[in-house]
């Protein structure tokens, strides 16, 4: 259909909404750096979304500035549904860590759907005399400041998970910073550090091999990524929840009809058994959810992590 004919139809038949012919060209999904979590999730999702929408979905990496460039690129894009942003919780956590972030995580983006969640596992070196979260809480309260935990980066998911644990339990456990996840696991297995909150996908082999003791998973509900393992919340710290989440956004102002179509096809793609299997094998669980649910989740997460970051004095520039 020619453009002029389509415009005439809009005038003569006002019931035809601009989003009804969406999409008619390829869609780009902007993520942060290559091989990062959001890039990986985007590449898992893209084939299913391409098939559902009938257009190619291209993953475009915009690394640099700690992920700011990717978010800024999407925030400034034309709000027509042809530029989307797939991002982790860093989208709304980064503004809590540093000033002058060139976007507003709530104002500048239209939520489409929560995509996936990757919990952490609270693990201990076998020499530490604890076999449960309750044991750990008792030991930490009896020996304030004597226990330690490691993380592979300031404000990383494992770091924030540990600080949330300390805040809710009101315990003093020292933080030892390592360079990357590999450094933490090496130190933990070697007994240089006593505790850590690595992702389920990275630490499961060490737990199965008996090199580390898995105490609990950080998701609110039991996780398929840690079969049979209790949650922190059910093991002595009610309400505790921490996980790396990934979600899909459009620029603010994107037509509601386009958001609705993207949401429906995204949830449909996530619900396919083969997609669920792909995600689980990659160390993440599919979630789904409405745009309103994602918006509410983001606002709640900002309040929760803002409190933790302030209490722990965490800054990133």
Tab-separated table of C-alpha atoms in Angstrom:
chain	number	residue	atom	x	y	z
A	1	UNK	CA	0.000	0.000	0.000
A	2	UNK	CA	1.365	3.409	-0.981
A	3	UNK	CA	1.925	5.974	1.756
A	4	UNK	CA	-0.637	8.407	0.317
A	5	UNK	CA	-3.288	5.685	0.130
A	6	UNK	CA	-2.620	4.689	3.726
A	7	UNK	CA	-2.949	8.302	4.901
A	8	UNK	CA	-6.279	8.619	3.051
A	9	UNK	CA	-7.530	5.500	4.813
A	10	UNK	CA	-6.631	7.029	8.164
A	11	UNK	CA	-8.669	10.120	7.303
A	12	UNK	CA	-11.681	8.265	5.881
A	13	UNK	CA	-11.660	5.461	8.452
A	14	UNK	CA	-10.571	6.894	11.810
A	15	UNK	CA	-10.934	3.457	13.449
A	16	UNK	CA	-7.689	2.371	11.778
A	17	UNK	CA	-4.904	2.973	14.306
A	18	UNK	CA	-1.349	3.833	13.251
A	19	UNK	CA	-0.021	0.768	15.105
A	20	UNK	CA	-2.108	-1.696	13.117
A	21	UNK	CA	0.423	-1.984	10.277
A	22	UNK	CA	3.300	-2.439	12.722
A	23	UNK	CA	5.911	-3.642	12.028
A	24	UNK	CA	6.696	-3.034	8.370
A	25	UNK	CA	10.516	-2.923	8.643
A	26	UNK	CA	13.305	-4.469	10.771
A	27	UNK	CA	13.497	-3.682	14.486
A	28	UNK	CA	16.720	-2.992	16.343
A	29	UNK	CA	17.166	-4.015	19.959
A	30	UNK	CA	19.875	-1.941	21.625
A	31	UNK	CA	21.907	-3.533	24.410
A	32	UNK	CA	25.134	-2.768	26.229
A	33	UNK	CA	28.497	-4.389	25.421
A	34	UNK	CA	29.009	-7.598	23.448
A	35	UNK	CA	28.898	-10.774	25.569
A	36	UNK	CA	27.235	-8.971	28.482
A	37	UNK	CA	24.088	-10.283	30.141
A	38	UNK	CA	21.656	-8.051	28.236
A	39	UNK	CA	23.344	-8.874	24.916
A	40	UNK	CA	23.084	-12.582	25.669
A	41	UNK	CA	19.396	-12.403	26.624
A	42	UNK	CA	18.659	-10.300	23.528
A	43	UNK	CA	20.216	-12.904	21.255
A	44	UNK	CA	18.188	-15.658	22.922
A	45	UNK	CA	14.961	-13.692	22.461
A	46	UNK	CA	15.521	-12.230	18.979
A	47	UNK	CA	14.801	-15.338	16.843
A	48	UNK	CA	11.439	-15.998	18.487
A	49	UNK	CA	10.445	-12.354	18.325
A	50	UNK	CA	11.472	-12.124	14.666
A	51	UNK	CA	9.268	-15.068	13.773
A	52	UNK	CA	6.305	-13.711	15.700
A	53	UNK	CA	6.515	-10.187	14.273
A	54	UNK	CA	7.395	-11.182	10.724
A	55	UNK	CA	10.364	-8.803	10.649
A	56	UNK	CA	14.036	-9.204	11.398
A	57	UNK	CA	15.006	-8.269	14.953
A	58	UNK	CA	18.608	-7.047	14.979
A	59	UNK	CA	20.643	-6.850	18.180
A	60	UNK	CA	22.794	-3.708	18.267
A	61	UNK	CA	25.487	-3.350	20.909
A	62	UNK	CA	26.223	0.109	22.285
A	63	UNK	CA	28.876	-0.487	24.924
A	64	UNK	CA	30.796	2.144	26.838
A	65	UNK	CA	30.282	4.471	29.799
A	66	UNK	CA	29.098	1.609	31.989
A	67	UNK	CA	26.072	0.988	29.804
A	68	UNK	CA	24.945	4.614	29.678
A	69	UNK	CA	25.410	4.891	25.905
A	70	UNK	CA	22.973	2.062	25.160
A	71	UNK	CA	20.271	3.542	27.387
A	72	UNK	CA	20.828	7.053	26.058
A	73	UNK	CA	20.638	5.803	22.456
A	74	UNK	CA	17.261	4.192	23.085
A	75	UNK	CA	15.923	7.128	25.104
A	76	UNK	CA	16.650	9.544	22.235
A	77	UNK	CA	15.354	7.278	19.446
A	78	UNK	CA	12.150	7.999	17.540
A	79	UNK	CA	9.283	6.462	19.571
A	80	UNK	CA	7.874	4.358	16.746
A	81	UNK	CA	8.628	0.827	17.944
A	82	UNK	CA	11.617	0.289	15.673
A	83	UNK	CA	14.236	0.947	18.363
A	84	UNK	CA	13.921	-1.013	21.603
A	85	UNK	CA	16.145	-1.374	24.654
A	86	UNK	CA	16.912	-4.671	26.349
A	87	UNK	CA	18.607	-3.997	29.638
A	88	UNK	CA	19.303	-5.366	33.087
A	89	UNK	CA	18.465	-3.728	36.401
A	90	UNK	CA	21.511	-1.528	35.830
A	91	UNK	CA	19.160	0.755	33.907
A	92	UNK	CA	17.628	2.022	37.143
A	93	UNK	CA	20.464	1.180	39.546
A	94	UNK	CA	23.131	3.241	37.765
A	95	UNK	CA	21.369	6.585	38.468
A	96	UNK	CA	21.407	5.624	42.158
A	97	UNK	CA	25.185	5.256	42.067
A	98	UNK	CA	26.339	8.346	40.225
A	99	UNK	CA	25.236	11.831	39.313
A	100	UNK	CA	24.589	13.246	35.860
A	101	UNK	CA	23.255	10.099	34.191
A	102	UNK	CA	21.765	11.405	30.904
A	103	UNK	CA	18.431	9.621	31.154
A	104	UNK	CA	15.601	9.053	33.614
A	105	UNK	CA	14.851	5.355	34.091
A	106	UNK	CA	11.133	6.003	34.699
A	107	UNK	CA	10.387	9.041	32.541
A	108	UNK	CA	12.340	8.187	29.377
A	109	UNK	CA	11.222	4.607	28.730
A	110	UNK	CA	7.964	2.765	28.086
A	111	UNK	CA	8.013	-0.682	29.758
A	112	UNK	CA	7.124	-3.630	27.503
A	113	UNK	CA	7.821	-6.768	29.537
A	114	UNK	CA	10.038	-8.301	32.164
A	115	UNK	CA	11.941	-11.028	30.316
A	116	UNK	CA	14.048	-13.076	32.667
A	117	UNK	CA	15.545	-13.348	36.105
A	118	UNK	CA	18.863	-14.810	37.257
A	119	UNK	CA	19.130	-15.412	41.005
A	120	UNK	CA	22.302	-15.650	43.018
A	121	UNK	CA	23.268	-18.379	45.453
A	122	UNK	CA	24.609	-17.697	48.922
A	123	UNK	CA	27.640	-19.988	49.189
A	124	UNK	CA	30.175	-20.650	51.917
A	125	UNK	CA	33.594	-22.253	52.028
A	126	UNK	CA	33.243	-25.717	53.607
A	127	UNK	CA	35.534	-24.693	56.484
A	128	UNK	CA	32.973	-22.173	57.723
A	129	UNK	CA	30.862	-23.928	60.403
A	130	UNK	CA	27.468	-23.149	58.868
A	131	UNK	CA	25.039	-25.357	56.980
A	132	UNK	CA	22.080	-22.996	56.666
A	133	UNK	CA	21.145	-19.333	56.582
A	134	UNK	CA	20.052	-19.558	60.206
A	135	UNK	CA	23.476	-20.923	61.160
A	136	UNK	CA	25.125	-18.061	59.280
A	137	UNK	CA	22.941	-15.423	60.930
A	138	UNK	CA	23.752	-16.794	64.381
A	139	UNK	CA	27.483	-16.905	63.631
A	140	UNK	CA	27.559	-13.415	62.110
A	141	UNK	CA	25.747	-11.931	65.116
A	142	UNK	CA	28.078	-13.728	67.519
A	143	UNK	CA	31.192	-12.574	65.607
A	144	UNK	CA	30.410	-9.072	64.256
A	145	UNK	CA	32.947	-7.876	61.686
A	146	UNK	CA	34.907	-11.152	61.731
A	147	UNK	CA	33.274	-12.836	58.728
A	148	UNK	CA	33.858	-11.715	55.154
A	149	UNK	CA	32.366	-12.068	51.705
A	150	UNK	CA	33.792	-11.471	48.257
A	151	UNK	CA	32.362	-9.856	45.141
A	152	UNK	CA	33.718	-9.251	41.657
A	153	UNK	CA	32.715	-5.627	41.293
A	154	UNK	CA	31.309	-2.615	43.101
A	155	UNK	CA	27.513	-2.454	42.739
A	156	UNK	CA	27.480	-5.772	40.887
A	157	UNK	CA	24.524	-8.086	41.511
A	158	UNK	CA	26.501	-10.270	43.984
A	159	UNK	CA	27.703	-7.175	45.849
A	160	UNK	CA	24.206	-5.721	46.159
A	161	UNK	CA	22.760	-9.123	47.140
A	162	UNK	CA	25.243	-9.325	50.010
A	163	UNK	CA	24.585	-5.766	51.166
A	164	UNK	CA	20.832	-6.377	51.112
A	165	UNK	CA	21.431	-9.483	53.235
A	166	UNK	CA	23.497	-7.462	55.730
A	167	UNK	CA	20.927	-4.681	55.850
A	168	UNK	CA	17.925	-6.927	56.430
A	169	UNK	CA	19.716	-9.206	58.905
A	170	UNK	CA	21.476	-6.316	60.676
A	171	UNK	CA	24.824	-8.093	60.624
A	172	UNK	CA	28.356	-6.817	60.004
A	173	UNK	CA	30.179	-8.885	57.353
A	174	UNK	CA	33.251	-7.363	55.716
A	175	UNK	CA	33.395	-6.910	51.933
A	176	UNK	CA	36.488	-7.990	49.983
A	177	UNK	CA	36.568	-6.761	46.395
A	178	UNK	CA	38.050	-8.950	43.669
A	179	UNK	CA	38.551	-8.423	39.968
A	180	UNK	CA	35.711	-10.256	38.255
A	181	UNK	CA	33.652	-13.343	39.071
A	182	UNK	CA	36.532	-15.690	38.330
A	183	UNK	CA	38.702	-14.013	40.949
A	184	UNK	CA	35.998	-14.370	43.592
A	185	UNK	CA	35.390	-18.058	42.896
A	186	UNK	CA	39.108	-18.825	42.931
A	187	UNK	CA	39.501	-17.033	46.264
A	188	UNK	CA	36.411	-18.701	47.699
A	189	UNK	CA	37.400	-22.225	46.685
A	190	UNK	CA	40.898	-21.532	48.027
A	191	UNK	CA	39.574	-20.380	51.379
A	192	UNK	CA	40.794	-16.793	51.056
A	193	UNK	CA	37.223	-15.562	51.520
A	194	UNK	CA	34.401	-17.212	53.445
A	195	UNK	CA	31.175	-16.212	51.689
A	196	UNK	CA	29.863	-14.943	48.357
A	197	UNK	CA	26.664	-14.445	46.364
A	198	UNK	CA	27.648	-15.546	42.817
A	199	UNK	CA	25.082	-16.185	40.110
A	200	UNK	CA	23.468	-19.609	40.048
A	201	UNK	CA	24.828	-20.245	36.577
A	202	UNK	CA	28.468	-19.701	37.553
A	203	UNK	CA	28.675	-21.417	40.937
A	204	UNK	CA	26.616	-24.595	40.466
A	205	UNK	CA	29.582	-26.726	39.281
A	206	UNK	CA	31.587	-25.904	42.428
A	207	UNK	CA	28.628	-26.763	44.645
A	208	UNK	CA	28.077	-30.102	42.893
A	209	UNK	CA	31.776	-30.894	43.210
A	210	UNK	CA	31.653	-30.242	46.961
A	211	UNK	CA	34.157	-27.390	46.729
A	212	UNK	CA	31.584	-24.912	48.056
A	213	UNK	CA	28.498	-25.234	50.229
A	214	UNK	CA	25.293	-23.797	48.814
A	215	UNK	CA	23.181	-22.355	51.611
A	216	UNK	CA	20.243	-20.730	49.800
A	217	UNK	CA	19.068	-19.144	46.564
A	218	UNK	CA	18.274	-15.424	46.535
A	219	UNK	CA	15.020	-15.551	44.531
A	220	UNK	CA	11.797	-15.109	46.491
A	221	UNK	CA	10.497	-18.468	45.252
A	222	UNK	CA	12.455	-21.706	44.738
A	223	UNK	CA	14.381	-21.660	41.473
A	224	UNK	CA	14.706	-24.239	38.722
A	225	UNK	CA	18.330	-23.118	38.494
A	226	UNK	CA	18.974	-24.460	42.001
A	227	UNK	CA	16.758	-27.559	42.362
A	228	UNK	CA	16.013	-28.499	45.952
A	229	UNK	CA	17.781	-25.483	47.435
A	230	UNK	CA	15.805	-23.346	49.908
A	231	UNK	CA	15.411	-19.611	49.480
A	232	UNK	CA	17.038	-17.081	51.777
A	233	UNK	CA	13.549	-15.748	52.532
A	234	UNK	CA	12.320	-19.143	53.757
A	235	UNK	CA	15.504	-19.867	55.693
A	236	UNK	CA	15.493	-17.123	58.282
A	237	UNK	CA	15.263	-13.804	56.439
A	238	UNK	CA	11.595	-13.295	55.388
A	239	UNK	CA	11.033	-11.005	52.412
A	240	UNK	CA	14.592	-11.217	51.125
A	241	UNK	CA	14.838	-11.192	47.324
A	242	UNK	CA	17.666	-10.372	44.954
A	243	UNK	CA	18.161	-11.314	41.315
A	244	UNK	CA	19.561	-9.951	38.076
A	245	UNK	CA	16.555	-9.046	35.948
A	246	UNK	CA	16.337	-8.299	32.234
A	247	UNK	CA	13.505	-6.379	30.609
A	248	UNK	CA	12.423	-4.904	27.277
A	249	UNK	CA	11.639	-1.197	26.830
A	250	UNK	CA	10.680	1.260	24.106
A	251	UNK	CA	11.330	5.015	24.098
A	252	UNK	CA	8.729	7.001	26.028
A	253	UNK	CA	5.918	8.142	23.754
A	254	UNK	CA	5.757	4.946	21.704
A	255	UNK	CA	2.093	4.379	20.665
A	256	UNK	CA	0.097	2.171	23.016
A	257	UNK	CA	-0.925	-0.116	20.145
A	258	UNK	CA	2.727	-0.785	19.341
A	259	UNK	CA	3.569	-1.464	23.001
A	260	UNK	CA	0.621	-3.861	23.198
A	261	UNK	CA	1.734	-5.790	20.106
A	262	UNK	CA	5.326	-6.014	21.307
A	263	UNK	CA	4.234	-7.169	24.744
A	264	UNK	CA	1.917	-9.866	23.380
A	265	UNK	CA	4.522	-11.295	21.022
A	266	UNK	CA	7.299	-11.116	23.615
A	267	UNK	CA	5.281	-13.045	26.197
A	268	UNK	CA	4.254	-15.548	23.541
A	269	UNK	CA	7.889	-16.100	22.572
A	270	UNK	CA	8.937	-16.508	26.212
A	271	UNK	CA	6.206	-19.073	26.877
A	272	UNK	CA	7.447	-21.523	24.257
A	273	UNK	CA	9.050	-24.631	25.853
A	274	UNK	CA	12.093	-24.394	23.592
A	275	UNK	CA	12.667	-20.776	24.654
A	276	UNK	CA	12.360	-21.661	28.340
A	277	UNK	CA	14.921	-24.429	27.864
A	278	UNK	CA	17.345	-22.113	26.063
A	279	UNK	CA	17.118	-19.574	28.868
A	280	UNK	CA	17.542	-22.168	31.633
A	281	UNK	CA	20.587	-23.630	29.912
A	282	UNK	CA	22.019	-20.105	29.851
A	283	UNK	CA	21.483	-19.652	33.592
A	284	UNK	CA	18.357	-17.476	33.549
A	285	UNK	CA	14.634	-18.119	33.992
A	286	UNK	CA	11.936	-16.673	31.736
A	287	UNK	CA	9.440	-14.436	33.509
A	288	UNK	CA	7.102	-12.336	31.345
A	289	UNK	CA	4.581	-9.881	32.727
A	290	UNK	CA	2.588	-6.842	31.676
A	291	UNK	CA	3.963	-3.327	31.071
A	292	UNK	CA	2.198	-2.117	34.222
A	293	UNK	CA	3.766	-4.916	36.265
A	294	UNK	CA	7.215	-4.019	34.956
A	295	UNK	CA	6.670	-0.335	35.753
A	296	UNK	CA	5.631	-1.218	39.320
A	297	UNK	CA	8.617	-3.553	39.700
A	298	UNK	CA	11.046	-0.813	38.633
A	299	UNK	CA	9.625	1.704	41.101
A	300	UNK	CA	9.820	-0.858	43.930
A	301	UNK	CA	13.381	-1.829	42.961
A	302	UNK	CA	14.498	1.812	42.933
A	303	UNK	CA	13.239	2.249	46.496
A	304	UNK	CA	14.791	-1.008	47.717
A	305	UNK	CA	18.215	-0.630	46.140
A	306	UNK	CA	18.353	3.087	46.834
A	307	UNK	CA	18.124	2.338	50.547
A	308	UNK	CA	20.773	-0.402	50.364
A	309	UNK	CA	23.170	1.774	48.351
A	310	UNK	CA	22.794	4.723	50.722
A	311	UNK	CA	23.296	2.581	53.825
A	312	UNK	CA	26.378	0.852	52.397
A	313	UNK	CA	27.816	4.100	50.998
A	314	UNK	CA	28.287	2.580	47.549
A	315	UNK	CA	29.331	4.976	44.793
A	316	UNK	CA	30.383	4.457	41.198
A	317	UNK	CA	31.989	7.667	40.008
